[in-house]
Every structure is written in C-alpha cells, then in structure tokens.
Short mmCIF file of C-alpha atoms in Angstrom, two decimals:
data_model
loop_
_atom_site.label_atom_id
_atom_site.label_comp_id
_atom_site.label_asym_id
_atom_site.label_seq_id
_atom_site.Cartn_x
_atom_site.Cartn_y
_atom_site.Cartn_z
CA MET A 1 0.00 0.00 0.00
CA LYS A 2 1.52 3.29 -1.10
CA ILE A 3 1.16 6.24 1.24
CA GLN A 4 -0.26 9.37 -0.31
CA LYS A 5 1.68 12.60 -0.40
CA ILE A 6 1.77 14.63 2.80
CA GLN A 7 1.12 18.37 2.84
CA ILE A 8 4.26 20.07 4.19
CA GLY A 9 3.39 23.73 3.77
CA GLY A 10 1.82 26.15 1.37
CA ARG A 11 1.17 24.31 -1.84
CA MET A 12 3.95 21.80 -1.28
CA SER A 13 3.48 18.12 -0.62
CA ILE A 14 5.91 15.22 -0.57
CA GLU A 15 5.95 11.45 -0.56
CA PRO A 16 6.95 10.38 2.97
CA GLU A 17 9.35 7.66 1.78
CA LYS A 18 11.57 10.39 0.27
CA VAL A 19 12.13 12.10 3.64
CA VAL A 20 15.06 10.92 5.77
CA LEU A 21 14.96 13.40 8.63
CA LEU A 22 12.92 16.36 9.88
CA LYS A 23 14.68 18.97 11.99
CA ALA A 24 13.00 21.84 13.85
CA ASN A 25 14.38 25.32 13.32
CA GLN A 26 12.21 27.71 15.38
CA ASN A 27 8.94 28.11 13.42
CA TYR A 28 10.40 26.34 10.39
CA THR A 29 11.24 22.72 9.68
CA GLU A 30 14.14 21.43 7.62
CA LEU A 31 13.35 18.28 5.64
CA TYR A 32 16.37 16.24 4.57
CA LEU A 33 15.60 14.10 1.54
CA TYR A 34 17.11 10.79 0.42
CA ASN A 35 18.72 12.45 -2.64
CA GLY A 36 20.75 14.85 -0.47
CA ARG A 37 18.52 17.90 -0.89
CA MET A 38 17.18 19.93 2.01
CA LEU A 39 13.85 21.75 2.03
CA MET A 40 12.87 24.39 4.55
CA VAL A 41 9.16 24.87 5.13
CA ALA A 42 7.26 27.37 7.27
CA THR A 43 5.46 24.67 9.22
CA THR A 44 6.41 23.64 12.75
CA LEU A 45 7.70 20.17 13.53
CA LYS A 46 4.74 19.59 15.84
CA ILE A 47 2.27 20.00 12.98
CA LEU A 48 4.36 17.89 10.59
CA GLU A 49 4.74 15.22 13.28
CA GLN A 50 0.98 14.68 13.32
CA ARG A 51 0.96 14.23 9.54
CA PHE A 52 4.01 11.97 9.27
CA LEU A 53 3.11 9.70 12.20
CA LEU A 54 0.22 8.33 10.16
CA THR A 55 2.78 6.44 8.04
CA ASN A 56 4.11 4.35 10.99
CA THR A 57 7.70 4.75 9.73
CA PHE A 58 8.57 8.00 11.49
CA TYR A 59 9.56 8.49 15.12
CA ARG A 60 10.26 11.67 17.08
CA LEU A 61 13.57 11.22 18.88
CA ASP A 62 13.76 14.51 20.76
CA ARG A 63 12.40 18.03 20.77
CA ALA A 64 13.98 18.95 17.45
CA HIS A 65 14.31 15.73 15.40
CA MET A 66 12.03 13.23 13.74
CA VAL A 67 13.47 10.38 11.68
CA ASN A 68 12.30 7.96 9.04
CA LEU A 69 13.10 4.57 10.53
CA SER A 70 13.62 3.10 7.06
CA TYR A 71 16.76 5.25 6.67
CA ILE A 72 18.44 4.38 9.97
CA ASN A 73 21.88 2.97 9.30
CA ASN A 74 22.77 2.15 12.91
CA TYR A 75 21.89 3.08 16.44
CA GLU A 76 24.06 2.96 19.51
CA ALA A 77 22.20 1.95 22.64
CA GLN A 78 25.05 2.99 24.97
CA THR A 79 25.27 6.56 23.73
CA GLY A 80 21.65 6.91 22.64
CA LYS A 81 22.52 8.04 19.11
CA VAL A 82 20.95 7.16 15.80
CA ILE A 83 23.09 7.31 12.65
CA MET A 84 21.16 7.92 9.46
CA GLN A 85 22.12 6.74 5.97
CA ASN A 86 23.10 10.32 5.09
CA GLN A 87 25.64 10.14 7.99
CA GLN A 88 23.76 12.58 10.24
CA GLU A 89 23.80 11.67 13.92
CA VAL A 90 20.77 12.34 16.10
CA SER A 91 20.65 11.85 19.86
CA ILE A 92 17.63 10.17 21.39
CA SER A 93 16.34 12.00 24.45
CA ARG A 94 16.50 9.96 27.65
CA ARG A 95 12.74 10.08 28.10
CA ARG A 96 12.06 8.72 24.61
CA ARG A 97 14.67 5.92 24.50
CA HIS A 98 12.48 3.20 25.98
CA GLY A 99 9.61 4.08 23.65
CA PHE A 100 11.97 4.14 20.66
CA TYR A 101 13.39 0.70 21.43
CA SER A 102 9.89 -0.70 21.95
CA PHE A 103 8.71 0.80 18.65
CA ILE A 104 11.74 -0.60 16.78
CA ASN A 105 11.21 -4.05 18.29
CA GLU A 106 7.54 -4.03 17.37
CA HIS A 107 7.66 -2.60 13.84
CA PHE A 108 11.17 -2.99 12.42
CA ASN A 109 12.56 -6.21 13.84
CA PRO A 110 12.03 -9.01 11.31
CA PHE A 111 13.86 -11.62 13.40
CA ASN A 112 12.17 -10.78 16.74
CA ILE A 113 15.52 -10.16 18.39
CA LEU A 114 15.06 -8.15 21.57
CA LEU A 115 16.94 -4.88 21.14
CA LYS A 116 17.88 -2.77 24.15
#
C-alpha cells in the first residue's frame, strides 16, 4: 500500500518515503531528503509530526528531530545516538529511549531479536 503525499506547507506536498529526517528550526522545519537535498518549510515540527506519524515509519527522537526509521543505518544503545544513511547523527532524548526501542522491536525487527 503506497502512502499518499503529505502536505508540508503552502502548496507543497511530498511522498513520505523520500524524507530521511525532519529537523526543527524555530517556526520552520528542515526536511532532509534521500537524494541529499534539504527543504525548509514554514510549518512547525509539531504540525508535521501529526501528519508523518500516520505512516508508521517516522519516530520523534527529541524536541527537534524526527526520523524515518527506514533510513536508519545504525543506532548505539550505549550513547543513545541514531546514525542515518546520510551520515547525520541524532541523539535520542532519555525520556524517549524506551519508547523508541519498543517501537523498533515491534515494527522494524524481522527476526524478533530483543533490542535494548
């Protein structure tokens, strides 16, 4: 099932599978795309979070970052960092770590290996 385009601001919309990372920048949001481009939209991360969470492939790691779990290259449980395929590192807030690991285990763990 293909997800429809998501409205990101003004007359712009985007296919969610093209977005790697969303980063808050005051009242703007920077969208980092899989092809290396970056878009800045005049929509807050809180509003975009509500739209992107409907896809079940995005997770908000802290106050300023939301990632597409399909583009995670690695995550370090000891340091609480996620490394994306575009080599950006994002720290997971302490309060969201347990929820992140639970979400990963439930939705993105094909071998049912318990991740900590």
